Short mmCIF file of N, CA, C and O in Angstrom, two decimals:
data_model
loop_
_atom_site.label_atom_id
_atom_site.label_comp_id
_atom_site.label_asym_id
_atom_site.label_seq_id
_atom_site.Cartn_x
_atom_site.Cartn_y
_atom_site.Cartn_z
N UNK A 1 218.16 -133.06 241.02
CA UNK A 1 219.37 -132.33 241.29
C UNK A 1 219.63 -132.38 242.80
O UNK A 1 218.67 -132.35 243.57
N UNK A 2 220.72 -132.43 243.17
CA UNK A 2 221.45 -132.94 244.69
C UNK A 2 221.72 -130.95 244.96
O UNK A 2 222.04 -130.14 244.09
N UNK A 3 221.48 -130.73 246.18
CA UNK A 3 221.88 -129.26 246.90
C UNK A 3 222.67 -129.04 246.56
O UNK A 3 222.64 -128.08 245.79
N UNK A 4 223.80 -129.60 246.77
CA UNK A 4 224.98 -129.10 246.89
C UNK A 4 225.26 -128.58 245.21
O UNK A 4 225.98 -127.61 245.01
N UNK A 5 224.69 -129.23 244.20
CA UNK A 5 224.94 -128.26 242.84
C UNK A 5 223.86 -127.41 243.11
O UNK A 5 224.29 -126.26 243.10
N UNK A 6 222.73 -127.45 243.33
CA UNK A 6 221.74 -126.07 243.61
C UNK A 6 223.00 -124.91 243.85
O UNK A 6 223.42 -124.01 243.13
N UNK A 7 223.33 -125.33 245.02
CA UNK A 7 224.77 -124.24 245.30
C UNK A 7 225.60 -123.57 244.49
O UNK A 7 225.90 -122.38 244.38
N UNK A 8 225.92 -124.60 243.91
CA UNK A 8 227.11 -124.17 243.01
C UNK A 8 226.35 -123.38 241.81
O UNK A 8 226.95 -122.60 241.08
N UNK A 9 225.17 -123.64 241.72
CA UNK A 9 225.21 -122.66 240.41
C UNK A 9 224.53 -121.83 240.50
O UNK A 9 224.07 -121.31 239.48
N UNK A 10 224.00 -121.11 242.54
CA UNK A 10 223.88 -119.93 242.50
C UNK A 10 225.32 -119.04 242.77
O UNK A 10 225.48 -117.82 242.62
N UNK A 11 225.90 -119.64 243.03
CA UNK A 11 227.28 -118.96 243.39
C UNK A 11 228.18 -118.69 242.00
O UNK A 11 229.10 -117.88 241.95
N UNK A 12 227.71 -119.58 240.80
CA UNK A 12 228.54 -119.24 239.74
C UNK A 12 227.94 -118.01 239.04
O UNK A 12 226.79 -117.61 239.22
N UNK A 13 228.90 -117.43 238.19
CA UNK A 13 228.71 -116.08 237.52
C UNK A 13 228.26 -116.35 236.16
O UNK A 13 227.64 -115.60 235.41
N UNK A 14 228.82 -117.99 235.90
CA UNK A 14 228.21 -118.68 234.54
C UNK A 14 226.82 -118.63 234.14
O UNK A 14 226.12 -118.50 235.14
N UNK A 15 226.24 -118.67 233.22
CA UNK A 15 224.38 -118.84 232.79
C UNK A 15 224.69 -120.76 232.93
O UNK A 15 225.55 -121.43 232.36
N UNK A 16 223.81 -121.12 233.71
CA UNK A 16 223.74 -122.73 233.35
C UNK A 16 222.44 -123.05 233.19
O UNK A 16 221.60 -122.91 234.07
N UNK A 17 222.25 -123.46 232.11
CA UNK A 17 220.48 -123.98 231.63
C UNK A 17 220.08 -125.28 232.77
O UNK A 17 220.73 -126.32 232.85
N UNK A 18 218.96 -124.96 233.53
CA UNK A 18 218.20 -125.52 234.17
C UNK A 18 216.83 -125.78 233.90
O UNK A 18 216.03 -124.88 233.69
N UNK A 19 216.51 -127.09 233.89
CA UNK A 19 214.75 -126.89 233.36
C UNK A 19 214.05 -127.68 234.66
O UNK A 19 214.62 -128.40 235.47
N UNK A 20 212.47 -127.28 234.61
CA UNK A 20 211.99 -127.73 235.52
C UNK A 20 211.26 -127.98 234.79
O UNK A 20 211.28 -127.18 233.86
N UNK A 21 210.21 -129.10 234.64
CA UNK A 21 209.14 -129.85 234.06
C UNK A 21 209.24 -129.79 232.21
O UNK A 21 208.37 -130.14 231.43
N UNK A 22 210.72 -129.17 231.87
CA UNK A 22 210.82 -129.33 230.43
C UNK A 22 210.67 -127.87 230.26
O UNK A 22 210.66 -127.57 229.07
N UNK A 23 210.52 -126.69 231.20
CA UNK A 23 210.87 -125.45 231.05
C UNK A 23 211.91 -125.23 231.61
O UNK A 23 212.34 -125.67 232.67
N UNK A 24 212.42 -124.37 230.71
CA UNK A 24 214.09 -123.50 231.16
C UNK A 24 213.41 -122.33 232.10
O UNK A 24 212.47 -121.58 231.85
N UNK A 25 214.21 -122.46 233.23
CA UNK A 25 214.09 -121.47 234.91
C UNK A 25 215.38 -121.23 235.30
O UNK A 25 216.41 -121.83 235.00
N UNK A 26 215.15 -120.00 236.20
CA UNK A 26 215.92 -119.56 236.75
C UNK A 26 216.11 -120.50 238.42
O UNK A 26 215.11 -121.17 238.66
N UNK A 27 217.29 -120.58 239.55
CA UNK A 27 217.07 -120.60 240.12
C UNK A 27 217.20 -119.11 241.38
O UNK A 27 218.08 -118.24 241.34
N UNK A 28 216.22 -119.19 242.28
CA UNK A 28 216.41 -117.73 243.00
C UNK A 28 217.05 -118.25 244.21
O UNK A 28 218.18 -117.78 244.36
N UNK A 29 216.71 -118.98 245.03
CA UNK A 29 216.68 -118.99 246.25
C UNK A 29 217.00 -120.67 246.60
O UNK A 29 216.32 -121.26 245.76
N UNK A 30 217.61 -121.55 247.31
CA UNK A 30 217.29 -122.69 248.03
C UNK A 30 217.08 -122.62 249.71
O UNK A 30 217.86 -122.23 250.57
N UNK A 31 215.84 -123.12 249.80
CA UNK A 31 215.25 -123.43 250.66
C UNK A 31 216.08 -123.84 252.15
O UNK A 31 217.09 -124.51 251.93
N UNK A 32 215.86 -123.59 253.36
CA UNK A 32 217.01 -124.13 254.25
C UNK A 32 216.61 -124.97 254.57
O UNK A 32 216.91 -125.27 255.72
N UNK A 33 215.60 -126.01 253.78
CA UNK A 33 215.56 -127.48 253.89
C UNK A 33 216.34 -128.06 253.45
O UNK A 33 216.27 -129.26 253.71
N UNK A 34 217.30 -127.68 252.71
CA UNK A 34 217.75 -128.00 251.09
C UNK A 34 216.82 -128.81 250.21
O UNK A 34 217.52 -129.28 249.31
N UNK A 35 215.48 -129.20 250.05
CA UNK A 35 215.08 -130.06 249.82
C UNK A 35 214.13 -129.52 248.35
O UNK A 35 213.81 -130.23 247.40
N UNK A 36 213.73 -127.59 248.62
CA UNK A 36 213.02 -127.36 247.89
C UNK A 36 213.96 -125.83 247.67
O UNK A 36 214.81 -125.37 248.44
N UNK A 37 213.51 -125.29 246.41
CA UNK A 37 214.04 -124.01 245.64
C UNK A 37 213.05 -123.56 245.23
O UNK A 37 212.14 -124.36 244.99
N UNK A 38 212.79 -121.77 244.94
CA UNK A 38 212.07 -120.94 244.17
C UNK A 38 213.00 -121.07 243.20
O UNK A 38 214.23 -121.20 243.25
N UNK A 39 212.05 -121.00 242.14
CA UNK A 39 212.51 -120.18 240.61
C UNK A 39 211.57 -119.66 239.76
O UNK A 39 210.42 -119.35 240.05
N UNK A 40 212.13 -119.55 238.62
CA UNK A 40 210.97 -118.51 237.85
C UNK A 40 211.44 -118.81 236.37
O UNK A 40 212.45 -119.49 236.20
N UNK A 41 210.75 -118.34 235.35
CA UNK A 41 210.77 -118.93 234.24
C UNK A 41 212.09 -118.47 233.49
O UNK A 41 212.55 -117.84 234.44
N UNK A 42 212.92 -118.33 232.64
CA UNK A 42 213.84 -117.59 232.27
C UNK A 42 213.22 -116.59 230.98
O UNK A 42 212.66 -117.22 230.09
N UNK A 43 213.26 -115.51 230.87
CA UNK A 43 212.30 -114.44 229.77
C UNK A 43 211.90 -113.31 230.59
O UNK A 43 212.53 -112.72 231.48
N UNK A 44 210.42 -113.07 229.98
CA UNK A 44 210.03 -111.72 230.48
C UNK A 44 209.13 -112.19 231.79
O UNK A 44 209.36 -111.55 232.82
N UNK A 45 208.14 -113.22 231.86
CA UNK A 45 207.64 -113.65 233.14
C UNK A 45 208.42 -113.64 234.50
O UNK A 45 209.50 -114.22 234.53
N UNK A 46 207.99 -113.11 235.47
CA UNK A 46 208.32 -112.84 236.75
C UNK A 46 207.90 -114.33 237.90
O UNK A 46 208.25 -114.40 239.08
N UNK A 47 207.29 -115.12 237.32
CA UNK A 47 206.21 -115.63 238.47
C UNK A 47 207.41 -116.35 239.17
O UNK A 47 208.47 -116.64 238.64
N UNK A 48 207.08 -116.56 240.33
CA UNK A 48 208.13 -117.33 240.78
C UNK A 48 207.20 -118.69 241.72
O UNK A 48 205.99 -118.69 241.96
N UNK A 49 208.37 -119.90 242.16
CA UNK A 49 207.74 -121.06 242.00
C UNK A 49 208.22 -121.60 243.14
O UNK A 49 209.37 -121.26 243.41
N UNK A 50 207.71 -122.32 243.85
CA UNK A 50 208.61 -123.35 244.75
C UNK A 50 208.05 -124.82 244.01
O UNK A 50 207.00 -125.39 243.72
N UNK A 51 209.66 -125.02 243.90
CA UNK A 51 209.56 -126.58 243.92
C UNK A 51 210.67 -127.68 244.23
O UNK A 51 211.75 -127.44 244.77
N UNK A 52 210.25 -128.83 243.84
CA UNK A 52 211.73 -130.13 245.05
C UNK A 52 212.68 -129.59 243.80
O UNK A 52 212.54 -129.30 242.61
N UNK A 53 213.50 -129.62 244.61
CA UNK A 53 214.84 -129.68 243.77
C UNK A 53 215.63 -130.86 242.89
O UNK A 53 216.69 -130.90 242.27
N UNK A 54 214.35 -131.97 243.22
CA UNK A 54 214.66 -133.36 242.64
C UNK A 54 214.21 -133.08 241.51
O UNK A 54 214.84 -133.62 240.61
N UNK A 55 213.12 -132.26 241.09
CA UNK A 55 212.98 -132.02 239.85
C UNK A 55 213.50 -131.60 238.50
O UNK A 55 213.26 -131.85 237.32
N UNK A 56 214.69 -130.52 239.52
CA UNK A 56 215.21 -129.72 238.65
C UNK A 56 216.41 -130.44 237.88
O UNK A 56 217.33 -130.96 238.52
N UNK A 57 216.35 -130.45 236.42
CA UNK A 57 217.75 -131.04 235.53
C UNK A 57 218.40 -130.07 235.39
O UNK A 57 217.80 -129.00 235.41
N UNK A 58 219.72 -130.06 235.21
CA UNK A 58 220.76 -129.15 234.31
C UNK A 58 221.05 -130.22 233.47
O UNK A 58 221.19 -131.44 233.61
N UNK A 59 221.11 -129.00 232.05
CA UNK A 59 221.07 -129.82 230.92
C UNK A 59 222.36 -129.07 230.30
O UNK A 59 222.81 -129.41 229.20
#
C-alpha cells in the first residue's frame, strides 16, 4: 500500500477492510517516515503493531 492511501483511509469515516499478513487490522497511526504504520487487530485484541506499509492490502 502507497501513503498517500494510508491517508486516505485514516481520514475516511468509511470501515475499509485492511489485512496485514492475511489478518484484518486496524490502521492507528502512519509513521512520519511514511514508510511504516501501527495497527492492531480488528476485534477484542488491543495489541498494537508496527509494520511497512508495503505490506498492508485493502481488499
Amino acid at each position: 500500500m502507497e501513503a498517500n492511501r494510508v491517508k486516505q483511509i485514516l481520514s475516511s469515516s468509511a470501515e475499509i477492510d485492511v489485512v496485514y499478513n492475511g489478518t484484518s487490522v486496524w490502521i492507528d497511526k502512519l509513521h512520519e517516515d511514511e514508510k511504516r504504520a501501527t495497527v492492531h487487530l480488528r476485534g477484542t485484541l488491543e495489541e498494537r503493531s508496527e509494520v511497512d506499509i508495503s505490506e498492508l492490502e485493502e481488499m
